[in-house]
Short mmCIF file of C-alpha atoms and ligand atoms in Angstrom, two decimals:
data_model
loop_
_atom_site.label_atom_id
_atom_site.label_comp_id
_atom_site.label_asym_id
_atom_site.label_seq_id
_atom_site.Cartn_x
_atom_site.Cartn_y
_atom_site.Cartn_z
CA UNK R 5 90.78 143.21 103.74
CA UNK R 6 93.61 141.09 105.82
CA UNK R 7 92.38 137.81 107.04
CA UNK R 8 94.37 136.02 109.58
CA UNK R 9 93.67 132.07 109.35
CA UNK R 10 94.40 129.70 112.09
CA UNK R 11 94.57 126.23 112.42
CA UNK R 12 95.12 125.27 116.79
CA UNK R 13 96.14 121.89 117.22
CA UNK R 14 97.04 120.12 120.52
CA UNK R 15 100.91 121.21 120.23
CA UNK R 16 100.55 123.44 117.22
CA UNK R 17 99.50 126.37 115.46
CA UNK R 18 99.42 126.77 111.72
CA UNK R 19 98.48 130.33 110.48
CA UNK R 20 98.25 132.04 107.13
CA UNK R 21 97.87 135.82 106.58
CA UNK R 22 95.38 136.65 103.39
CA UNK R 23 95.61 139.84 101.58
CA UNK R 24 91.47 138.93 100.18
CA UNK R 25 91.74 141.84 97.97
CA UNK R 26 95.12 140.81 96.20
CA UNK R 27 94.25 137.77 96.51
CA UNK R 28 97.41 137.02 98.04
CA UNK R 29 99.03 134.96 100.82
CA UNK R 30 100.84 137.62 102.92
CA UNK R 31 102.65 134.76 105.11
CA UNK R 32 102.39 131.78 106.54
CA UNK R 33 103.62 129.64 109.25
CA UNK R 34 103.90 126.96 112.09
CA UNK R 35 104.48 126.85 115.98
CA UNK R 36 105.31 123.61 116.76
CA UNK R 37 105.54 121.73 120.28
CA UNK R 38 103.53 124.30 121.68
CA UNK R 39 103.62 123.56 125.50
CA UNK R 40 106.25 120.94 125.30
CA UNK R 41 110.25 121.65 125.44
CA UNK R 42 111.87 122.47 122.25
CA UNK R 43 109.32 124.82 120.78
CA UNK R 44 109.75 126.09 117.48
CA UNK R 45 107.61 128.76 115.35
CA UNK R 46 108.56 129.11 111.52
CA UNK R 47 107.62 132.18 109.43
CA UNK R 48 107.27 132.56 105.34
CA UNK R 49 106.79 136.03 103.37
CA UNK R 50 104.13 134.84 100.78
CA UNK R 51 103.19 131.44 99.68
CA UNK R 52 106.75 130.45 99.01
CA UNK R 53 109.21 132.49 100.37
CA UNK R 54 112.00 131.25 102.34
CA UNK R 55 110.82 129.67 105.65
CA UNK R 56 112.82 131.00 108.70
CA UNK R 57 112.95 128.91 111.74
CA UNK R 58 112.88 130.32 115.32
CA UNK R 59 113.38 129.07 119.10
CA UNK R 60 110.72 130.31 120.86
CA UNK R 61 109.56 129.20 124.28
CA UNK R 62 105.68 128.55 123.45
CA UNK R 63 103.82 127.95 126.90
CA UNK R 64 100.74 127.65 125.70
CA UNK R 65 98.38 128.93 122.98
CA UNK R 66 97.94 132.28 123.89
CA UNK R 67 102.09 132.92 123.73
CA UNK R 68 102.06 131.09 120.47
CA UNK R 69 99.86 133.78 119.31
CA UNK R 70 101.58 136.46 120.16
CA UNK R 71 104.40 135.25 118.88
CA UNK R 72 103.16 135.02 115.45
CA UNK R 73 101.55 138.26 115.75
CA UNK R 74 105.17 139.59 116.68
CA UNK R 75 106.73 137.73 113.07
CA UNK R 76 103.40 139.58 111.50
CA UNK R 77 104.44 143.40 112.64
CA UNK R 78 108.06 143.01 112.68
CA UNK R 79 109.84 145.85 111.30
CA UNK R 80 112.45 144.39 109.30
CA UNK R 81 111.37 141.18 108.16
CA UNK R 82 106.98 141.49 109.00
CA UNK R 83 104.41 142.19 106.49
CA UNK R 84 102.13 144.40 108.77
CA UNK R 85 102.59 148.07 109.80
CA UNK R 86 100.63 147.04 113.16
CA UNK R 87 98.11 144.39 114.24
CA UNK R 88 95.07 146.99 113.71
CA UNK R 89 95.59 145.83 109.79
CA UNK R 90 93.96 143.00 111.17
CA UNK R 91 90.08 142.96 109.69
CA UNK R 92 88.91 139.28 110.86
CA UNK R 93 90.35 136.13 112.40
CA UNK R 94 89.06 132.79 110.70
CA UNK R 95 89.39 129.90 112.81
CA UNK R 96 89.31 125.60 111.34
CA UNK R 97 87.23 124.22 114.39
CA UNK R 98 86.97 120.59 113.90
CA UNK R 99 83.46 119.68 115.41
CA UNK R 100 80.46 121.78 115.54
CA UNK R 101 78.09 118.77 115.96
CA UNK R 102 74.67 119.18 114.25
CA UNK R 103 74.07 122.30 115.67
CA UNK R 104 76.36 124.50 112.53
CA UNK R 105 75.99 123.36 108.26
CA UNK R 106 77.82 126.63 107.91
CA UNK R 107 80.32 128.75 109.22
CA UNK R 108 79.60 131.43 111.68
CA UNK R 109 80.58 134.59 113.69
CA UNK R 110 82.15 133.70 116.84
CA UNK R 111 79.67 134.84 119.91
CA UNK R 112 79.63 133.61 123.55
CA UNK R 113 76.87 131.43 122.17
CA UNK R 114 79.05 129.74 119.79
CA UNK R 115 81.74 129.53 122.05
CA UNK R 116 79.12 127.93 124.36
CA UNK R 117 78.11 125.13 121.18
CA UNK R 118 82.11 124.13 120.77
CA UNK R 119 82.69 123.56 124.39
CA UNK R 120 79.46 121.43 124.03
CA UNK R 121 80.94 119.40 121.40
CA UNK R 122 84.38 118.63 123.33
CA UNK R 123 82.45 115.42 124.13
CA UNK R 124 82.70 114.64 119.93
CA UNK R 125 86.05 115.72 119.80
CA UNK R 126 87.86 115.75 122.78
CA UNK R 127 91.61 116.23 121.20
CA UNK R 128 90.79 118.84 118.81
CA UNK R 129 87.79 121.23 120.26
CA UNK R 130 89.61 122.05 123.40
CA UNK R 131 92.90 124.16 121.33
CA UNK R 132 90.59 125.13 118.41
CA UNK R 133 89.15 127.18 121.70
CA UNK R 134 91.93 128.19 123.11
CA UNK R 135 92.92 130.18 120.00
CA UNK R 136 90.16 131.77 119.78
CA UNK R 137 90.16 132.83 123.19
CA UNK R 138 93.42 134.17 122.64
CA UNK R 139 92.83 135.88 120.13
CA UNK R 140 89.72 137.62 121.76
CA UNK R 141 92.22 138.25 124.90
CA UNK R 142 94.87 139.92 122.36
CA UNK R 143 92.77 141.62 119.81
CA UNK R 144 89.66 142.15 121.35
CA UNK R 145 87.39 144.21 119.17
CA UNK R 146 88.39 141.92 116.12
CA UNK R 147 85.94 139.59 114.64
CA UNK R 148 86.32 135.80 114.53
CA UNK R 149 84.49 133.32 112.25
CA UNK R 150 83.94 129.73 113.05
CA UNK R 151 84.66 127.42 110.19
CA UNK R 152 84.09 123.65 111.11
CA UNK R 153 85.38 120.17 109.25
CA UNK R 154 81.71 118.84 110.12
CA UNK R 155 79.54 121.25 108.72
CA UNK R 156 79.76 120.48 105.05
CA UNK R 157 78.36 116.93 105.76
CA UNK R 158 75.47 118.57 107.78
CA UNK R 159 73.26 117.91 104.38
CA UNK R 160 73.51 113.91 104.56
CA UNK R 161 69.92 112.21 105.24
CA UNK R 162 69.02 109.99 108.36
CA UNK R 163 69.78 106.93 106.24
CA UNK R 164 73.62 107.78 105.60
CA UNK R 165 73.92 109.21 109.14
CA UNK R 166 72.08 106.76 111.54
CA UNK R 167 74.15 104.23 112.88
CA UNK R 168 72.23 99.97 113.24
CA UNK R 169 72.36 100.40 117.20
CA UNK R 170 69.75 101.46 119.49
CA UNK R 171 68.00 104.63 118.35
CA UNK R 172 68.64 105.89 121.77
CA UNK R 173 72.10 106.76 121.34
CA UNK R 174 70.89 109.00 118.88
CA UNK R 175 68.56 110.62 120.56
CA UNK R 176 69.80 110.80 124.18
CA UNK R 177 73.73 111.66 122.71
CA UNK R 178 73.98 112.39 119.20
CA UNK R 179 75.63 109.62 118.36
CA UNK R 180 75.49 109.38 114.28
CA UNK R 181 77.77 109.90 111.37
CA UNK R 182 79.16 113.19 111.45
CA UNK R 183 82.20 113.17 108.74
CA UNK R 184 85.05 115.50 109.01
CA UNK R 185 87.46 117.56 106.19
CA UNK R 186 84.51 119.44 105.15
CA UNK R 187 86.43 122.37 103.93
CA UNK R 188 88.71 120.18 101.95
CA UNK R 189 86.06 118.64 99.63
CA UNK R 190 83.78 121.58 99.68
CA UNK R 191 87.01 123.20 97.86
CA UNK R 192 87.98 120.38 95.52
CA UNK R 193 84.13 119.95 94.60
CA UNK R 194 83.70 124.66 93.79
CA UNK R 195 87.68 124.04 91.98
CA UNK R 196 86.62 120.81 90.28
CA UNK R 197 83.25 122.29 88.46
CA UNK R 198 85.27 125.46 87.62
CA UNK R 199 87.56 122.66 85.50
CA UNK R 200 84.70 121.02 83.99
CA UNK R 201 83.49 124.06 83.15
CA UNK R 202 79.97 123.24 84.67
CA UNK R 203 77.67 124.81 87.54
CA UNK R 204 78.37 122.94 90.69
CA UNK R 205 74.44 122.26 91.18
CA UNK R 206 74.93 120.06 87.60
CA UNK R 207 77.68 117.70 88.75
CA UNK R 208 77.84 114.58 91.14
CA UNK R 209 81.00 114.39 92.17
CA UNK R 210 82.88 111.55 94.22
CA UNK R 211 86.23 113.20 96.42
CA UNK R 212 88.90 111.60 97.65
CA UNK R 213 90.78 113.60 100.17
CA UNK R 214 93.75 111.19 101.50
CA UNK R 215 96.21 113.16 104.04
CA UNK R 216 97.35 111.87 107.18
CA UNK R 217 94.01 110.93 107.82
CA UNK R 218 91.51 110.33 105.07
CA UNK R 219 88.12 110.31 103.44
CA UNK R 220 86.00 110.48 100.53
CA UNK R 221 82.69 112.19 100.32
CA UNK R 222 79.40 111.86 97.55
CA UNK R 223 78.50 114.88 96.46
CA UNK R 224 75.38 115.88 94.63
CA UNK R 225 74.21 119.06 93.28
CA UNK R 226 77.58 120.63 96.15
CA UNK R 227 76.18 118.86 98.74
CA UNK R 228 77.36 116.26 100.87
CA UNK R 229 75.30 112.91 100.29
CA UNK R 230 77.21 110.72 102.33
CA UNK R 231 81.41 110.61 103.55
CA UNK R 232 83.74 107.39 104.65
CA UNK R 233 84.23 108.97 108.47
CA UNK R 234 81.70 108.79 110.83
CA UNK R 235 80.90 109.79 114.64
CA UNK R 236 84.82 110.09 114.80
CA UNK R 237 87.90 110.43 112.02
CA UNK R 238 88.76 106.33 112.57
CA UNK R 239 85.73 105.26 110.38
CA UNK R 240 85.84 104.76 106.85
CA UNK R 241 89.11 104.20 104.61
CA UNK R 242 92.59 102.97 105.89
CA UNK R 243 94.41 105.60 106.54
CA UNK R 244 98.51 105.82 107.94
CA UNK R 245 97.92 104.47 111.24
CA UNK R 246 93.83 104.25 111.74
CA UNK R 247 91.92 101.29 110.81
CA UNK R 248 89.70 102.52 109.15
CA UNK R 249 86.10 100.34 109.01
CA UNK R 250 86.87 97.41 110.99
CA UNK R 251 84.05 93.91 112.25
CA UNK R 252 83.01 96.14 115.59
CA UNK R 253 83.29 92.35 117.24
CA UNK R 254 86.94 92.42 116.60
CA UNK R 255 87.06 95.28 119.07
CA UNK R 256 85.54 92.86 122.23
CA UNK R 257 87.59 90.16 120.48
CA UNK R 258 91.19 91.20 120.72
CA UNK R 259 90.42 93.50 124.08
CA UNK R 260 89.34 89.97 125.77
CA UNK R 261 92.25 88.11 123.91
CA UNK R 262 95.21 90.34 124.93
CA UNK R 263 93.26 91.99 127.98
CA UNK R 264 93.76 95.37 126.81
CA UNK R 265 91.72 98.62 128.53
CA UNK R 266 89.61 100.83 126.69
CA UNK R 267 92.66 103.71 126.02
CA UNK R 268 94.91 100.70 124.96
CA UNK R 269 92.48 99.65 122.66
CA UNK R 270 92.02 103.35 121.38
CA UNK R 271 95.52 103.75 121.00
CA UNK R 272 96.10 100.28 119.05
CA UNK R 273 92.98 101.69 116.45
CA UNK R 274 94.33 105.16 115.92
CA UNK R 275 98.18 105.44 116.30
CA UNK R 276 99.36 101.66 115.17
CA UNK R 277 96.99 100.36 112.63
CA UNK R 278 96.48 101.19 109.02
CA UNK R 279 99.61 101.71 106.71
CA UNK R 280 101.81 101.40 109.51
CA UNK R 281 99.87 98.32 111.24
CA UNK R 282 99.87 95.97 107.96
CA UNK R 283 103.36 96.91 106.74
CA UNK R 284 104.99 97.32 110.04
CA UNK R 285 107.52 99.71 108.16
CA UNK R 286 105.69 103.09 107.59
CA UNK R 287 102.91 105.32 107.99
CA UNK R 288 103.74 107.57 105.38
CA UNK R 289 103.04 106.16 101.84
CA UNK R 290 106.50 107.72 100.44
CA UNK R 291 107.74 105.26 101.99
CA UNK R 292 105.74 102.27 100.59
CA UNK R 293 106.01 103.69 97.11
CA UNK R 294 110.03 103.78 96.89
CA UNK R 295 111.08 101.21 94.57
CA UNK R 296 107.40 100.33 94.41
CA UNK R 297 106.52 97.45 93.72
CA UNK R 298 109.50 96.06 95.15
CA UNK R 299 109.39 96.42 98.60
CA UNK R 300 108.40 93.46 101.54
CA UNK R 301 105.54 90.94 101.16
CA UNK R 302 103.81 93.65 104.07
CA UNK R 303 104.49 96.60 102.41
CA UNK R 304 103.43 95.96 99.28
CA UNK R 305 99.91 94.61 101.03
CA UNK R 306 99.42 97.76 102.60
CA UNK R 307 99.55 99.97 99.54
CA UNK R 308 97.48 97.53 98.25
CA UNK R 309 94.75 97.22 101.24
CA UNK R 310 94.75 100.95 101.67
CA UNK R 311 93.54 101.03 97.66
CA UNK R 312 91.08 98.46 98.01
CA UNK R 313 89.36 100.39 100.51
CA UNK R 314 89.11 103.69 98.16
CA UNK R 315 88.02 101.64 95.21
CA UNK R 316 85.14 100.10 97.14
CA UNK R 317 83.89 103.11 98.21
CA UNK R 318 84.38 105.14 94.82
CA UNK R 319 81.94 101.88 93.97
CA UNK R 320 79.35 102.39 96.87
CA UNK R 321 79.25 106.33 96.17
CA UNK R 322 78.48 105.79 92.44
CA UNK R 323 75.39 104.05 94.14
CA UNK R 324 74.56 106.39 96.31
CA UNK R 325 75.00 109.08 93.30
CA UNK R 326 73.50 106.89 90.53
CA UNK R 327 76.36 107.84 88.84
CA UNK R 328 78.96 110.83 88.57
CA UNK R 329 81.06 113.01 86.60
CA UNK R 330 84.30 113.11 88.30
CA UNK R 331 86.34 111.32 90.59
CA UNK R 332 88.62 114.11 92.22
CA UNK R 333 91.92 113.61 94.60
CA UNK R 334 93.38 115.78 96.76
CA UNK R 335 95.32 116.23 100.04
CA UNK R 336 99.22 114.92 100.83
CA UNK R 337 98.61 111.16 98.95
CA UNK R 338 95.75 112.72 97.01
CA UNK R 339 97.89 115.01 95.24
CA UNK R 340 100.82 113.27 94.82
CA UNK R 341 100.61 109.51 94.40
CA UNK R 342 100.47 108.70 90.89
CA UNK R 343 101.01 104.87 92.23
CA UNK R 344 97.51 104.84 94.43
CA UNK R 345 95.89 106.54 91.71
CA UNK R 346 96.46 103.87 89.21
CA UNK R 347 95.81 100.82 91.27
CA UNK R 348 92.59 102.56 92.60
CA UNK R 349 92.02 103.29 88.97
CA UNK R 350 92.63 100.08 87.11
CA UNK R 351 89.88 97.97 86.09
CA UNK R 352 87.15 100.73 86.33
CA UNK R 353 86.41 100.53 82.62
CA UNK R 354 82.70 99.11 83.35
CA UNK R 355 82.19 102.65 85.29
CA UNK R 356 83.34 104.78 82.56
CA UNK R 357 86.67 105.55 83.73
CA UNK R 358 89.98 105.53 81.75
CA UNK R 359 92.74 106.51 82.99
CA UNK R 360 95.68 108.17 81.42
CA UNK R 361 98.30 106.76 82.50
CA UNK R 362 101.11 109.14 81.01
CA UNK R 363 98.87 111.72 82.42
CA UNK R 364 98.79 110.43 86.03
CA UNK R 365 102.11 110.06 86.33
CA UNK R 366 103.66 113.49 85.49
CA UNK R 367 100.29 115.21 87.25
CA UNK R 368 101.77 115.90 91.14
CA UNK R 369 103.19 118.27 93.45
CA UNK R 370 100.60 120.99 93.42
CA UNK R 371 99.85 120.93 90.13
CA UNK R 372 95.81 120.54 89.27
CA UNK R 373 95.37 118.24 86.06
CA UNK R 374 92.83 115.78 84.34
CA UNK R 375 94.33 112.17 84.06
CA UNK R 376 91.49 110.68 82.19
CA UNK R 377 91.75 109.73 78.37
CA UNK R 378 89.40 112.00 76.35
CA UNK R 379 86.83 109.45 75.56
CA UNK R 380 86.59 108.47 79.53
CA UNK R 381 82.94 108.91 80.83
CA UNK R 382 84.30 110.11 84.30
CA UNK R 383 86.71 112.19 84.75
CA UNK R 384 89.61 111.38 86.94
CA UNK R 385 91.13 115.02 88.30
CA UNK R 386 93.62 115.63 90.83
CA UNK R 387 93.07 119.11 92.30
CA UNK R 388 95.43 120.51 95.41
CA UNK R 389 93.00 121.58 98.54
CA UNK R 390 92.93 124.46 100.18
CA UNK R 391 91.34 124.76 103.56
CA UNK R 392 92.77 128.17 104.41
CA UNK R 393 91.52 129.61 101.15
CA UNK R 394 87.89 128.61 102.29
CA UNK R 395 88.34 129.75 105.72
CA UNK R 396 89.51 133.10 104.91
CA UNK R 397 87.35 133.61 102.32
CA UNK R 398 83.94 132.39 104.42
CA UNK R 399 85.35 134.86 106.83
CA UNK R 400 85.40 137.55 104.47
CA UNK R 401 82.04 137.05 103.58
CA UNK R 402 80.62 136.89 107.64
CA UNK R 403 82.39 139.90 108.58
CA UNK R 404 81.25 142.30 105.33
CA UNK R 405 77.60 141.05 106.26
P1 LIG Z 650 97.55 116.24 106.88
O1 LIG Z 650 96.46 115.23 106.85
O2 LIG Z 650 98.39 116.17 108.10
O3 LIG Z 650 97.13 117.63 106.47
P2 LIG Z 650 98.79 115.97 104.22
O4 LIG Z 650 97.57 116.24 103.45
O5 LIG Z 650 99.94 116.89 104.06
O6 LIG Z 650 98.55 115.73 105.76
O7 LIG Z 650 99.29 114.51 103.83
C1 LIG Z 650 100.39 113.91 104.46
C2 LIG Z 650 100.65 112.56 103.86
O8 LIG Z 650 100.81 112.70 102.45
C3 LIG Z 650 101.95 111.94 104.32
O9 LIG Z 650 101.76 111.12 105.44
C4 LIG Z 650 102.38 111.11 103.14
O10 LIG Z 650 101.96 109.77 103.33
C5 LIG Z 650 101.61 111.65 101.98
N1 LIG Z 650 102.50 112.15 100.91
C6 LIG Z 650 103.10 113.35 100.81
N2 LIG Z 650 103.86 113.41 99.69
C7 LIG Z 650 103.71 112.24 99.06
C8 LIG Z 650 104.24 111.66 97.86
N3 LIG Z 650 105.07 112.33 97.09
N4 LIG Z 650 103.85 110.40 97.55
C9 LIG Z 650 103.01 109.72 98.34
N5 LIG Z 650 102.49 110.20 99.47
C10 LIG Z 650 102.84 111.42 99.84
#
């Protein structure tokens, strides 16, 4: 069975072809600046083969589709004989609300649910759409599956999903604690018990997926408990340029002080806070970390704010947990920051974690590792994600059924 995996951003489209039988990545891929001048679209034979880069003038979503069904079935350098090869399209879809804790086959009725959830998600819902509406337009008597960043979380309780304001918001607009990069620490969680050697329904796990933007999540038993973003992806940790948890006051504060409107405020919060706010240098933490620990005053801080924040809530999920087995990292800074990992790390003795340091630092770079000493209580492990593994394979499993 070939699974077709796609990821619709704003002004992007990242795809990946599965061979589910070979278990094998057929090729893989990016259009970039989709609707904006200077569109690109890259294409890969397997997981790592050479990437080739292409011009390509990308209107919209719908062109950026056919292109990359175009690299698919081309006849020198494609990996299809024709699109009918095609079994099932998975989709990511960032917000399915409360109304999906799994993933599903895409019906009018779904459809219907997404567009109702633009409201949650108002940058991401609207091209996760459009893909799939492409697709329907281009390949229309292939199945699609829904696979949402929210739905993993779908198993936290009232108490870690009801926002102290006015019940009303709940009730009248669904405002609560929603989480997001579901598919991310569902993965890491299934990969980490395989490591441990352990069925998932044994464990309580704590995971720390840091990308771009970040989170951790509790998990008990494989299911979400509780997760660091809320109602949208600028609650919780710091992350490269969102706050992260911030005194709600400061919001009215510094919009009075510097009389700022509503989308100024929005964009100080999400695009110019975090890493990049404190240090004023960088968002991306390669940056902080070269020549680490001798960078600016401001730099330095950041690295070190932006590990605070993990630490305390590693703490406030071992709560939540009463206890756990294994702390796992994944994602971009996840997977490949031996630096965050030990000051995170250090001085977590009294919770049963020791870290290896000789192990931490040589464990990056896609490899999966434990970095704990053998005597350490908790286990430290750093595991690469996987979204488009999940998708394709939740896919998979819709479409047989
Ligand atoms: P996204 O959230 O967009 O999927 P990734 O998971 O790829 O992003 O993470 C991207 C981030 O990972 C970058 O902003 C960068 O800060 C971080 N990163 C990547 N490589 C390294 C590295 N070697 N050391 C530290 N951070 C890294």
């Amino acid at each position: 069975m070939k699974i077709l995996v796609l990821n619709c951003g704003s002004s992007s489209i990242k795809y990946q072809l599965f061979d589910m039988k070979e278990k094998t990545v057929l090729a893989k891929g990016l259009a970039q600046r989709v609707g904006l001048a200077g569109s690109t679209i890259d294409f890969r034979k397997g997981d790592d083969g050479k990437k080739a880069v292409f011009e390509a003038e990308i209107l919209d979503h719908k062109i950026g589709i056919q292109k990359i069904f175009e690299l698919l079935t081309n006849k020198e350098t494609g990996v299809l004989g024709s699109l009918n090869e095609v079994d099932a399209v998975g989709h990511r879809i960032v917000h399915g609300g409360d109304k999906f804790s799994a993933s599903v086959l895409i019906t009018q009725e779904v459809k219907d649910a997404i567009k109702e959830c633009i409201v949650f998600a108002p940058l991401h819902n609207p091209p996760n759409l459009k893909g799939v509406e492409a697709v329907e337009e281009i390949l229309p008597n292939v199945k699609q599956v829904a696979v949402f960043d929210t739905s993993f979380h779908q198993t936290m309780k009232p108490e870690a999903y009801i926002y102290g304001i006015p019940y009303m918001f709940y009730e009248k607009h669904r405002i609560r604690r929603y989480g997001f990069h579901g598919t991310s620490h569902r993965y890491v969680a299934g990969r980490a018990a395989e490591m441990l050697g352990k069925p998932l329904e044994e464990l309580k796990l704590i995971t720390v997926h840091l990308g771009n933007g970040a989170s951790v999540a509790a998990i008990d038993k494989g299911k979400s408990m509780d997760t660091s973003m809320g109602h949208t992806p600028l609650e919780g940790l710091v992350m490269g340029t969102r706050c992260g948890d911030i005194d709600p006051a400061l919001i009215l504060h510094i919009m009075k002080e510097y009389e700022l409107t509503v989308s100024e405020m929005d964009n100080l919060l999400n695009k110019h806070s975090g890493v990049l706010g404190i240090s004023q240098e960088s968002s991306d933490l390669r940056d902080l970390e070269e020549d680490w620990p001798n960078k600016s005053e401001k730099a330095n801080l950041a690295l070190d704010v932006y590990s605070h924040r993990i630490k305390k809530y590693i703490g406030a999920y071992m709560a939540v947990l009463n206890g756990c087995d294994a702390v796992v990292w994944t994602a971009g800074v996840g997977e490949n920051s031996p630096i965050v990992r030990s000051i995170v790390h250090k001085n977590m003795d009294w919770f049963g974690i020791k870290l290896d340091l000789e192990k931490n630092e040589v464990t990056w770079r896609g490899a999966e590792g434990d970095i704990t000493t053998p005597d350490s209580k908790v286990k430290v492990l750093v595991i690469p994600t996987n979204e488009e593994l999940v998708i394709a394979q939740d896919t998979m499993e819709i479409v047989s059924n």
